[in-house]
CSV table of C-alpha atoms in Angstrom, one decimal:
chain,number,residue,atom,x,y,z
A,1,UNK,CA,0.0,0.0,0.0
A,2,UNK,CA,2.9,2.6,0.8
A,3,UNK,CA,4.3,1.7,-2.7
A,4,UNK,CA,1.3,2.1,-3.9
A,5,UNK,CA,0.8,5.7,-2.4
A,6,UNK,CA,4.5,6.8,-3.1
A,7,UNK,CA,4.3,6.5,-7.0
A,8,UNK,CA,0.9,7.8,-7.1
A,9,UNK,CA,2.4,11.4,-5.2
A,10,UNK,CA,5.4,11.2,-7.7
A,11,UNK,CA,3.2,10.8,-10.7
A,12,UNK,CA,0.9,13.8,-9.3
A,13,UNK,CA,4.2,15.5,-8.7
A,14,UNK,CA,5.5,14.9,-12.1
A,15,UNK,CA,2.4,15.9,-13.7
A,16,UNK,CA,2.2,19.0,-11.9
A,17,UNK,CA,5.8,19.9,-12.5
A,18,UNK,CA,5.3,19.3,-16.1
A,19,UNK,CA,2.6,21.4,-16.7
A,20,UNK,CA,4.6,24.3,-15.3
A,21,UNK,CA,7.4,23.4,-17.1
A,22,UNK,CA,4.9,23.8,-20.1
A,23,UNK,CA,3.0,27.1,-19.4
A,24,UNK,CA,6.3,29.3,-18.5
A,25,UNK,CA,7.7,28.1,-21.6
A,26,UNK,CA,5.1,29.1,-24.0
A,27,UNK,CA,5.2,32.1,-22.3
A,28,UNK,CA,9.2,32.4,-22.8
A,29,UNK,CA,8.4,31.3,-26.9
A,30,UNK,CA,5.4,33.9,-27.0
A,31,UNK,CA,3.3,31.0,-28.0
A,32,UNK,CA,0.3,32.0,-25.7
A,33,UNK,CA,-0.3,35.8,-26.1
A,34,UNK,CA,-0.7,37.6,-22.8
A,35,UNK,CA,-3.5,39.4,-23.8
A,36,UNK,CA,-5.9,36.2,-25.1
A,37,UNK,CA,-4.7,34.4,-21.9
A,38,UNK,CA,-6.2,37.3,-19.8
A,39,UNK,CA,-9.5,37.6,-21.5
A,40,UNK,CA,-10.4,33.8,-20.9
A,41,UNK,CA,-9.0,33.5,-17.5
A,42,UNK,CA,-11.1,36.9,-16.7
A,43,UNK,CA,-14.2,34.9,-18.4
A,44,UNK,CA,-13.4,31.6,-16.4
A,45,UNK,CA,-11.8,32.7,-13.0
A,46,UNK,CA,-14.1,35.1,-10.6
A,47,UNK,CA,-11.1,34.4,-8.4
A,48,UNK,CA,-7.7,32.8,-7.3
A,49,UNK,CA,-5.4,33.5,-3.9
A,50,UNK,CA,-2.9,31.5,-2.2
A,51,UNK,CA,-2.3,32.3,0.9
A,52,UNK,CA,1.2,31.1,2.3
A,53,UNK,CA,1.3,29.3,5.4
A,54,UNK,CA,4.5,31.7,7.0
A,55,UNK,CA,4.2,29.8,10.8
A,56,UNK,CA,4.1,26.0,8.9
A,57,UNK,CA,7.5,27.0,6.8
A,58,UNK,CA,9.4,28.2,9.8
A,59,UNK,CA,8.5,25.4,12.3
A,60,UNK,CA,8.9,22.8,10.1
A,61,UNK,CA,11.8,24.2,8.9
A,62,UNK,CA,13.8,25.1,12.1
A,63,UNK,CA,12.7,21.8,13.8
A,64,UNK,CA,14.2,20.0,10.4
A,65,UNK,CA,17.1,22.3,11.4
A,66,UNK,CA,17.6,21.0,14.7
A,67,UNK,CA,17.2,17.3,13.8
A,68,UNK,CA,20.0,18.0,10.7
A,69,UNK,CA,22.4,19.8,13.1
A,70,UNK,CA,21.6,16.8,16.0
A,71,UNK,CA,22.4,13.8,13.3
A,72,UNK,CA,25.4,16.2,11.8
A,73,UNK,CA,27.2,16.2,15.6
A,74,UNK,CA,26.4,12.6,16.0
A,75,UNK,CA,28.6,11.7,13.0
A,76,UNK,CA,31.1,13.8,13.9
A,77,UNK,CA,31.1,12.2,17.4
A,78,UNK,CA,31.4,9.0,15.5
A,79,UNK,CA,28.0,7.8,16.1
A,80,UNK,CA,26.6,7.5,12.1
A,81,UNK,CA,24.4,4.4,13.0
A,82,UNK,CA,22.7,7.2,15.8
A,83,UNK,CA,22.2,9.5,13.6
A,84,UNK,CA,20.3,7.9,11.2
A,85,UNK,CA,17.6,8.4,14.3
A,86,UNK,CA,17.8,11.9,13.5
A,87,UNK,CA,18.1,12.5,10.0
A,88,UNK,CA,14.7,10.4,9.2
A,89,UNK,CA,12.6,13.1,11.2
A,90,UNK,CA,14.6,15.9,9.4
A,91,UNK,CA,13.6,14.3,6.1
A,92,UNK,CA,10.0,13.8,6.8
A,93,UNK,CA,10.1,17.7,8.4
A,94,UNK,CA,11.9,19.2,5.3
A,95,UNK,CA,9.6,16.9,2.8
A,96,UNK,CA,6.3,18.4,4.4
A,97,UNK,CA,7.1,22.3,4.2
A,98,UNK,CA,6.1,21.9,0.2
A,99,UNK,CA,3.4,19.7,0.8
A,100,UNK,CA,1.4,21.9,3.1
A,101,UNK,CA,2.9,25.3,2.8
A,102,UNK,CA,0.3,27.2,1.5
A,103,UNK,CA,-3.2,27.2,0.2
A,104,UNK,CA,-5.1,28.0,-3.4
A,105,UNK,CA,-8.4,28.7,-3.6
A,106,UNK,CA,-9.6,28.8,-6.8
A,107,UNK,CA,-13.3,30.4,-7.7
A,108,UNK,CA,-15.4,29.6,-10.9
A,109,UNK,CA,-18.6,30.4,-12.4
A,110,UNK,CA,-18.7,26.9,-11.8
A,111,UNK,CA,-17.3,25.5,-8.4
A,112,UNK,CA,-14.5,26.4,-6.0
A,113,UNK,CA,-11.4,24.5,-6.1
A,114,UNK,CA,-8.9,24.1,-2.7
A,115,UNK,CA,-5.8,22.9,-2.6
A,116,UNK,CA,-2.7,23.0,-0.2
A,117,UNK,CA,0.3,22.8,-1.6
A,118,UNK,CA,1.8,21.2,-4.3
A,119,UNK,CA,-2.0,19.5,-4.3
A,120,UNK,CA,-2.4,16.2,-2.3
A,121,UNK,CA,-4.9,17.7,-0.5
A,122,UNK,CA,-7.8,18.8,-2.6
A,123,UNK,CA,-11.4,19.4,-2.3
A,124,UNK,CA,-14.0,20.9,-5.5
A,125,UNK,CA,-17.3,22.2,-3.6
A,126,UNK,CA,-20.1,23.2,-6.9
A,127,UNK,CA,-22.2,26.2,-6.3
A,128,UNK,CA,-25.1,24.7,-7.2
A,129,UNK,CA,-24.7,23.1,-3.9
A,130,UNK,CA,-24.3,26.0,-1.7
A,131,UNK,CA,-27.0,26.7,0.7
A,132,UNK,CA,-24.9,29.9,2.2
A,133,UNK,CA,-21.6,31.4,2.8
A,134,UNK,CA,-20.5,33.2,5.6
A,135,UNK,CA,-17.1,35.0,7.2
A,136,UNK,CA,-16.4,33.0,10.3
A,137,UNK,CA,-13.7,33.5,13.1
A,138,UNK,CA,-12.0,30.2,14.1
A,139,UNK,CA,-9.5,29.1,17.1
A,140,UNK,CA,-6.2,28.4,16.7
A,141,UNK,CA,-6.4,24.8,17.5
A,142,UNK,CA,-9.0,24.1,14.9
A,143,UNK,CA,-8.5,23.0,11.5
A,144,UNK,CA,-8.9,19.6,9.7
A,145,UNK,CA,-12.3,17.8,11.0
A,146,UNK,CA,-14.8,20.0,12.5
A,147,UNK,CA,-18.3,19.5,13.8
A,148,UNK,CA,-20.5,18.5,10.7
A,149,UNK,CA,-17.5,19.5,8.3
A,150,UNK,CA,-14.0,20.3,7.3
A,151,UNK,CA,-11.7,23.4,7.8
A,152,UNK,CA,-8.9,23.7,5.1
A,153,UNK,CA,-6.1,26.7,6.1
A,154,UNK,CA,-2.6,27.0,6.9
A,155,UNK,CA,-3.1,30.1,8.8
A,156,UNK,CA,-4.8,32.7,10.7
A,157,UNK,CA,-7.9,32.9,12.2
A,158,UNK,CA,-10.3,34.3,9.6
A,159,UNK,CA,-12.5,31.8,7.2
A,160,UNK,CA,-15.5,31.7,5.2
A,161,UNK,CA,-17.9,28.8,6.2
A,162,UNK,CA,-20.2,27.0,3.0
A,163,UNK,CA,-22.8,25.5,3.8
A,164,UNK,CA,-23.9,22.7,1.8
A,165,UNK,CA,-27.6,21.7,0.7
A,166,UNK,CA,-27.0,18.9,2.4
A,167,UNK,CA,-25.7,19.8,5.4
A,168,UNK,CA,-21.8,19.2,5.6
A,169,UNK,CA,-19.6,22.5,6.1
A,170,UNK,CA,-16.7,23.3,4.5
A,171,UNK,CA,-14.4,26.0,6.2
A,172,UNK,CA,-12.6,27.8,3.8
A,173,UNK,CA,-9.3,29.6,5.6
A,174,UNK,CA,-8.4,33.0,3.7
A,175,UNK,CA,-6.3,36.1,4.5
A,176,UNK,CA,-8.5,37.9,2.7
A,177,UNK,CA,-12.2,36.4,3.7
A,178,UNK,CA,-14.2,39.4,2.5
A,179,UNK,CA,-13.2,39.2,-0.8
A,180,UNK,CA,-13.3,35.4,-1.0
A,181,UNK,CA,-16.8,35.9,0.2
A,182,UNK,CA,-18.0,38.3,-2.0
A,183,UNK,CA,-16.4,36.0,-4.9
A,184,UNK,CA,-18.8,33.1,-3.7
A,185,UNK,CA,-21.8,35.5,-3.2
A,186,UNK,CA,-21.2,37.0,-6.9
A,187,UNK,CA,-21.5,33.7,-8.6
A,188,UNK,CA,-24.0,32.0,-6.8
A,189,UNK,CA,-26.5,34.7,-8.4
């Protein structure tokens, strides 16, 4: 099963990596003129932020710090087999700053789109199935599984709640809420 879920993140990866590969260098070749590429993402997009999850990236990266200096004095002490113990955590802690460093939300005439980071986590709510959307104040603590829902951020306190049709919530975490909300609002008319 880890298998499994390992070459399915590299192909996502891969496929993700390629399509940016792609669109900056049809950009470089001027095969996509600026202009056209404006008028139908204006059409298409209501709205697009990514907010960058600035506590994750340090404490991630300073506790991956700490681990890589602890397993770098171990060798030196002449204790590799030791360090080993600390280089896996400063592995895992370095591999998750890109995973869940920041957040895109992504608004349509259509749906809205969430994902964190390089995209693992993903979630598509249609506005055909919003019942309302309102700007909601959260604790610190909360985030992942909530009561009756889910709260997607990487930061701060401010969020706008959906409500589905059928009752499951969806917290939406924004550094920018009221314009995320009036997004929402705008295209469920």
């Amino acid at each position: 099963v880890a298998i499994f879920v390992f070459v399915r993140t590299a192909k996502r990866i891969a496929f993700h990596f390629r399509q940016r590969v792609r669109s900056v260098m049809a950009g470089c070749l001027g095969l996509v003129s600026r202009r056209r590429t404006a008028v139908s993402l204006a059409a298409v997009n209501v709205y697009e932020h990514t907010q960058i999850g600035t506590f994750f990236r340090w404490a991630h990266g300073l506790c991956g710090l700490v681990f890589a200096s602890l397993a770098a004095w171990l060798v030196a002490n002449g204790n590799p087999a030791d360090a080993l113990g600390a280089m896996i955590p400063a592995g895992l802690l370095f591999a998750c700053i890109p995973v869940f460093d920041s957040m895109t939300v992504h608004v349509s005439r259509d749906d809205i789109k969430i994902w964190i980071g390089i995209g693992l986590i993903r979630k598509m709510v249609l506005i055909q199935n919003i019942q309302s959307a309102e700007i909601v104040r959260t604790r610190r603590r909360q985030g992942g599984r909530i009561r009756g829902g889910v709260a997607y951020k990487v930061g701060g306190f401010d969020a706008v709640e959906v409500k589905h049709r059928n009752g499951e919530i969806v917290q939406i975490g924004s550094d920018e809420p009221k314009q995320l909300l009036a997004a929402i609002e705008s295209v469920r008319r």
